[in-house]
Coordinates of C-alpha atoms and ligand atoms in Angstrom, one line a residue:
X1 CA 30.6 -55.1 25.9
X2 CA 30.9 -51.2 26.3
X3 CA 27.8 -49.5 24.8
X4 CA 30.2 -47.8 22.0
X5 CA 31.6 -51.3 21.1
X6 CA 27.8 -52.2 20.6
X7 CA 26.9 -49.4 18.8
X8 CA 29.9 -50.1 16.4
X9 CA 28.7 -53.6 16.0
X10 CA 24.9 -52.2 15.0
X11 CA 26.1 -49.2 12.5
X12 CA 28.5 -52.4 10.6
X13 CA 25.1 -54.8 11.0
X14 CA 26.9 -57.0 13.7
X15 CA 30.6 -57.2 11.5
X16 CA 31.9 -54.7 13.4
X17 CA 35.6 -53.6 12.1
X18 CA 38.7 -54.8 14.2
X19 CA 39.4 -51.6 16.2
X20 CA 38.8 -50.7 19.8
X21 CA 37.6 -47.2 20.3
X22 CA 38.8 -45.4 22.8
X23 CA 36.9 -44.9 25.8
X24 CA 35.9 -41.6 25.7
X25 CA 32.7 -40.3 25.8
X26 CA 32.7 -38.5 22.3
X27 CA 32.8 -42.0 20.6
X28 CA 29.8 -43.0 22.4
X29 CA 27.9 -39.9 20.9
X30 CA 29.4 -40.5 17.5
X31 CA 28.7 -44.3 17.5
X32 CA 25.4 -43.6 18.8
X33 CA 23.9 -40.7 16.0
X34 CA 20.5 -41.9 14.6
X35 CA 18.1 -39.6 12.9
X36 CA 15.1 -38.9 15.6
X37 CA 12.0 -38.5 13.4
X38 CA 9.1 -39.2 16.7
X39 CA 9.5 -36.2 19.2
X40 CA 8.0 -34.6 22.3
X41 CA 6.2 -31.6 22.3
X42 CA 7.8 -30.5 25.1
X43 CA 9.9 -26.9 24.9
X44 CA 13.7 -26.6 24.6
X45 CA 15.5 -25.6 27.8
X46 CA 16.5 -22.0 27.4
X47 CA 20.6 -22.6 27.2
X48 CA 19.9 -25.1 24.8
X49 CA 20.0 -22.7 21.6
X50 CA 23.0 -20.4 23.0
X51 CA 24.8 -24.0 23.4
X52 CA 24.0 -25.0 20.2
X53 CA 25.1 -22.0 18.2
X54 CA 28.5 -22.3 19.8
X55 CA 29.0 -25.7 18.8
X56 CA 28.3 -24.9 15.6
X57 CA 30.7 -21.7 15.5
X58 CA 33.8 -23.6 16.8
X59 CA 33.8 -25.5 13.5
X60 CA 36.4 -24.9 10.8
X61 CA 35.4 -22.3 8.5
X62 CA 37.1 -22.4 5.3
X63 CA 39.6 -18.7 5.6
X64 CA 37.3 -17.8 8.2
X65 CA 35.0 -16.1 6.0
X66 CA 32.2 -17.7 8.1
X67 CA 29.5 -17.5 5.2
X68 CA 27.1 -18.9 6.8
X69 CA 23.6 -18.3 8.9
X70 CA 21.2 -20.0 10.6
X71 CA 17.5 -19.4 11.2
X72 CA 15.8 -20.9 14.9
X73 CA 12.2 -21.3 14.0
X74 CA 10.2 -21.9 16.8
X75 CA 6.9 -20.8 15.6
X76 CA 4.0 -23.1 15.2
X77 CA 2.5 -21.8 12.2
X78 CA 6.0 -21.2 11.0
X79 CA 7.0 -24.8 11.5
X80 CA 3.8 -25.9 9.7
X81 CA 4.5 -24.1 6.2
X82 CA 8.3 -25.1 6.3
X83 CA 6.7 -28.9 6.7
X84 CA 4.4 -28.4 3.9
X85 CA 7.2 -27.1 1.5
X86 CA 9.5 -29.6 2.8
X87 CA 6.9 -32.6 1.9
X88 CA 4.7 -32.2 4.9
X89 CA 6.8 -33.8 7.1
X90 CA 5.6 -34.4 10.2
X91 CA 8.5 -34.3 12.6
X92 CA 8.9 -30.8 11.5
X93 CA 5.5 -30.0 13.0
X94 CA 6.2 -32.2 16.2
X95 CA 9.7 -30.8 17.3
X96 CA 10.0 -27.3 18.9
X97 CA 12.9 -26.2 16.8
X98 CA 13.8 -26.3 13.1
X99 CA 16.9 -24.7 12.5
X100 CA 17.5 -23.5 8.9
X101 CA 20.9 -23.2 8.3
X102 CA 22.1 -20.9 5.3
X103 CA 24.9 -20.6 3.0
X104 CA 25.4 -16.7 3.3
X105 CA 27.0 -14.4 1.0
X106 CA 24.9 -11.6 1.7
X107 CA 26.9 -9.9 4.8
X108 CA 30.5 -10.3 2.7
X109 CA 28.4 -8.4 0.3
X110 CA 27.1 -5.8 2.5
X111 CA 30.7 -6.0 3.9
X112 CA 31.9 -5.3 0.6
X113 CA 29.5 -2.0 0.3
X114 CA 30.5 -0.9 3.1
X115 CA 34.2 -1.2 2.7
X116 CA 33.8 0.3 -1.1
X117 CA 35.5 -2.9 -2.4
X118 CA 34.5 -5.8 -4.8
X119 CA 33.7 -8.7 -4.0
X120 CA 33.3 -10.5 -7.0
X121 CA 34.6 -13.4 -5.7
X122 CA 31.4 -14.2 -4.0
X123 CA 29.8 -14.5 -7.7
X124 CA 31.8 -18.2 -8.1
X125 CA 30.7 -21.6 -7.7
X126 CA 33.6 -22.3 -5.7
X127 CA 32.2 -19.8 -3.2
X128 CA 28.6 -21.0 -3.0
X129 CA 30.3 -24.7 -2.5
X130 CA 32.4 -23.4 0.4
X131 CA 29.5 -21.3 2.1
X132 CA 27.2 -24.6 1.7
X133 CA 30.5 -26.6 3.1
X134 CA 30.5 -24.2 5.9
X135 CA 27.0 -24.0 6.7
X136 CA 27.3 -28.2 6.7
X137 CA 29.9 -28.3 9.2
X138 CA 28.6 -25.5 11.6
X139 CA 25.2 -27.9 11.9
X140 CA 27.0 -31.3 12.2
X141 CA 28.9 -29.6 15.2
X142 CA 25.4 -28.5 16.5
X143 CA 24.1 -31.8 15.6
X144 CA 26.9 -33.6 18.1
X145 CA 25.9 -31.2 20.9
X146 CA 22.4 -31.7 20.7
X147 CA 22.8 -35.6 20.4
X148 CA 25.5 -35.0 23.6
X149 CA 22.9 -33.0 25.5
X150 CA 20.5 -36.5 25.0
X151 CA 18.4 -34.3 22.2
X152 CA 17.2 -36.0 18.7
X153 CA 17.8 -34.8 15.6
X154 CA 17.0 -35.0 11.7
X155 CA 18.0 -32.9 9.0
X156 CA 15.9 -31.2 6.4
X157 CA 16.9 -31.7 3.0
X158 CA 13.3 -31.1 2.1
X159 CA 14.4 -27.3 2.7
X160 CA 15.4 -27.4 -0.8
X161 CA 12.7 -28.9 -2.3
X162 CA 10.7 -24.8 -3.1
X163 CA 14.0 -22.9 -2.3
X164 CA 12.5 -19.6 -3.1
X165 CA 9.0 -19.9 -0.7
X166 CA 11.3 -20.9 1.7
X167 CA 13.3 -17.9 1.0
X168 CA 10.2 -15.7 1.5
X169 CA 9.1 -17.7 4.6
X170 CA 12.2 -16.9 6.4
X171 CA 12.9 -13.4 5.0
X172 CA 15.9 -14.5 3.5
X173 CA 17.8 -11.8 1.2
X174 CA 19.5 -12.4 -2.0
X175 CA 22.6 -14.4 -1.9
X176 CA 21.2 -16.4 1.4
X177 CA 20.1 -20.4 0.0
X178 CA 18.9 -22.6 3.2
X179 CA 20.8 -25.6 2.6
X180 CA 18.8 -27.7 4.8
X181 CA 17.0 -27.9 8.2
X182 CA 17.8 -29.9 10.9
X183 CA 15.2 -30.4 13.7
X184 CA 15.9 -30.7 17.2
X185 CA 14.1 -32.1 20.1
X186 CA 13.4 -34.1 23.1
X187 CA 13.4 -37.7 21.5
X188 CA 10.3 -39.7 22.4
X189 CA 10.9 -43.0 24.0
X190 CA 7.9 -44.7 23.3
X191 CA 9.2 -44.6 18.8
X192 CA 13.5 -45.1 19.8
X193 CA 15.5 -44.4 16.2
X194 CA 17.9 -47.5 16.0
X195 CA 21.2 -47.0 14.7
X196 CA 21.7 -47.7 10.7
X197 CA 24.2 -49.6 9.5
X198 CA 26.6 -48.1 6.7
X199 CA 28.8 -49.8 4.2
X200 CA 32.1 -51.9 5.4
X201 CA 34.8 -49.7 5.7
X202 CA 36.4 -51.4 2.8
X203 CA 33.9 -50.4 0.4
X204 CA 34.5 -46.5 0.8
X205 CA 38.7 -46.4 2.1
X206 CA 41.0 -46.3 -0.4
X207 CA 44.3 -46.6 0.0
X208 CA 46.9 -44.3 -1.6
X209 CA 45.0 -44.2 -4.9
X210 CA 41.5 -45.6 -5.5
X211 CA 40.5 -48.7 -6.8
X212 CA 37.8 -49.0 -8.9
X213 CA 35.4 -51.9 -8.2
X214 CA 34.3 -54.1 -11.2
X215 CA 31.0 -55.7 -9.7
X216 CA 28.0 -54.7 -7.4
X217 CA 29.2 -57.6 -5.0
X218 CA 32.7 -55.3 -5.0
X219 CA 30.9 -52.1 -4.4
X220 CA 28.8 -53.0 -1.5
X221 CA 29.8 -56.4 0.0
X222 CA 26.9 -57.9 2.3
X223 CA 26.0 -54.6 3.2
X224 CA 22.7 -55.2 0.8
X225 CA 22.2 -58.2 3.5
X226 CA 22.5 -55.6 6.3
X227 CA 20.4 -53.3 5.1
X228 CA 18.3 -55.7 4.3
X229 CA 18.0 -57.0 8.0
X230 CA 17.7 -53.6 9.2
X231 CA 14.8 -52.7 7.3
X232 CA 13.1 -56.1 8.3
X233 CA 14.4 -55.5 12.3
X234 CA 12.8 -51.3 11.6
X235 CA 9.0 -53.2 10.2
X236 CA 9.7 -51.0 7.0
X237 CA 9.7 -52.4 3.2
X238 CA 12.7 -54.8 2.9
X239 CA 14.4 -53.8 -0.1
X240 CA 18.5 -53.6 -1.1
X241 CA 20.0 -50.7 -0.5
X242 CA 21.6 -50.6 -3.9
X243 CA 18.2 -50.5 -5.2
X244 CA 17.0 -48.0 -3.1
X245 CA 19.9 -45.8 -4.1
X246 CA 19.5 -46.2 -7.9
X247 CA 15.5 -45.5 -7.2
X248 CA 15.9 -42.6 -5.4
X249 CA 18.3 -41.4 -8.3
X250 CA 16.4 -42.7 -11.3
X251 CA 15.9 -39.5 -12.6
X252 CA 14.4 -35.8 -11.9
X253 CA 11.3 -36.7 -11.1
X254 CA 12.9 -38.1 -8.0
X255 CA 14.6 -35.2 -6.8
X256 CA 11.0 -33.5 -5.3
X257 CA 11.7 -30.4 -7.1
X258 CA 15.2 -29.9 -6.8
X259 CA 16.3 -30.7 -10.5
X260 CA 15.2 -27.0 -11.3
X261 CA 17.8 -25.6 -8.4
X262 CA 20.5 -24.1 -10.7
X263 CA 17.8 -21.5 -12.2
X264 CA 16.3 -20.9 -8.1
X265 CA 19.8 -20.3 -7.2
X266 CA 20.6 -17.8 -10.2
X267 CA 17.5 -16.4 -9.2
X268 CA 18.5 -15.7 -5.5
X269 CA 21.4 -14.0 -6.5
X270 CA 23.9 -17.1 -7.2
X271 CA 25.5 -16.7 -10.6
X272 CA 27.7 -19.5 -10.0
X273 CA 30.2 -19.0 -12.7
Ligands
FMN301 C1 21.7 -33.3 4.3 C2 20.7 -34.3 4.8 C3 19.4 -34.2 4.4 C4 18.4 -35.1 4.9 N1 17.1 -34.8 4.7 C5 16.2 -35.6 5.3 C6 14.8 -35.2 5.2 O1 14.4 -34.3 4.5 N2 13.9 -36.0 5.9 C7 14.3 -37.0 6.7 O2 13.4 -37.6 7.3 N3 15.6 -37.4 6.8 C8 16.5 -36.7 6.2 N4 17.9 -37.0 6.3 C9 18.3 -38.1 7.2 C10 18.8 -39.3 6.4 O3 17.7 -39.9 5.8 C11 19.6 -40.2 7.4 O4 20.7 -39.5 7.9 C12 20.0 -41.5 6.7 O5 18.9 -42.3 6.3 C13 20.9 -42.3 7.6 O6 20.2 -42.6 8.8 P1 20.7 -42.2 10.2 O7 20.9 -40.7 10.2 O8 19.6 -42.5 11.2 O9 22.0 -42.9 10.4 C14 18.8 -36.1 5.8 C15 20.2 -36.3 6.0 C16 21.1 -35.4 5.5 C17 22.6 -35.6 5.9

């Protein structure tokens, strides 16, 4: 078996779907993505940011407003605080880069100053969603390179936990949010992340129009079972993954903070109408 036929096999918990991939060596990055959260403390070769940042710029950028930024923190002490207000995460700490990336309507602004013209458009929800969905594609493009180059990853949605302290950390102007970190390092092989299943491909492709499932056993199939075995294969709490995600969504006081982000985002010069 190729390694991308077994890493299909592990992220559908050994019921792989019927399809061959093709041989090429994207798929076996794709197949392969795990979230690294045990790192080296080694440094970062030097091209290794440069080559990153490009990635990230050849994605699609929705009318190629490219509102979006991203901040390389490298700093120790820096690192440190951005754990603490992320939930003192440790593999924030370990890894020698967190990059912050940012929705960022703060040069079309300036732009707009600059130019003498409004720019009221940047005032919209719609706008903050596409500078977020920007922001999100430029890091998953950085987030294949690095996993190409043989790097580990794991994004920061802890970023959004204290929006504004981490808006004063990183010197952040109004109308720049960091949507979420993502760390990068050299993986260490002594704590290997294992691929994760996901659901059956049944359970989230609809076709032409979608069809509404009735029953839990419609919505997730055996994938409870997988997840279940994963957990149990990882020596972590072995629990159903439909629970977990009702848990994790029981209510504010699960969302770390994050429940008050409308009134941080008004704040940082988001009106969202
Ligand atoms: C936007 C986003 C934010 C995330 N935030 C965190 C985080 O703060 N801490 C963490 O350890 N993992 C974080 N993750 C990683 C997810 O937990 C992980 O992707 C998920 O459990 C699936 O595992 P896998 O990436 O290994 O396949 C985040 C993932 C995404 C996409």
């Amino acid at each position: 078996m190729s390694q991308t036929a077994l890493s299909l096999s592990s992220r559908y918990g050994g019921t792989p779907p019927a399809v061959t991939l093709p041989a090429l060596p994207i798929f076996d990055t794709l197949l392969a993505h795990a979230s690294v959260r045990h790192f080296l403390p080694d440094a970062l070769p030097e091209q290794t940011l440069p080559t990153l940042l490009a990635a990230a710029q050849s994605a699609a950028s929705s009318s190629n407003l490219q509102t979006w930024s991203v901040v390389a923190v490298q700093s120790q002490e820096r690192r440190d605080r951005l754990s603490q207000l992320a939930g003192n995460q440790a593999h924030i700490r370990q890894a020698p880069l967190l990059l912050v990336w940012l929705a960022d309507l703060s040069r079309t602004r300036r732009m707009g100053e600059q130019l003498q013209a409004p720019v009221a458009g940047t005032d919209y929800l719609d706008t903050f969603l596409m500078s977020a969905i920007d922001a999100t594609l430029a890091a998953q493009n950085a987030t294949l390179a690095a996993e190409a180059l043989g790097l580990g990853t794991v994004y920061i949605g802890g970023m959004r936990n204290q929006p504004e302290a981490v808006a004063q950390e990183l010197g952040l102007p109004p109308g720049v949010f960091a949507v979420f970190g993502l760390v990068v390092g050299h993986p260490d092989p002594a704590k290997p992340a294992a691929i994760k299943p996901r659901l059956p491909q049944s359970k989230v492709l609809h076709h032409e129009q979608y069809q509404t499932p009735t029953t839990l056993a419609e919505e997730v199939g055996d994938y409870d079972a997988h997840h279940r075995a994963f957990q149990a294969s990882q020596g972590m709490p072995i629990k159903d993954w439909s629970q977990q995600v009702v848990e994790r969504l029981h209510g504010p006081e699960c969302l770390s903070g994050r429940h008050l982000l409308v009134e941080s985002l008004h704040r940082m010069g988001f009106p969202l109408r």
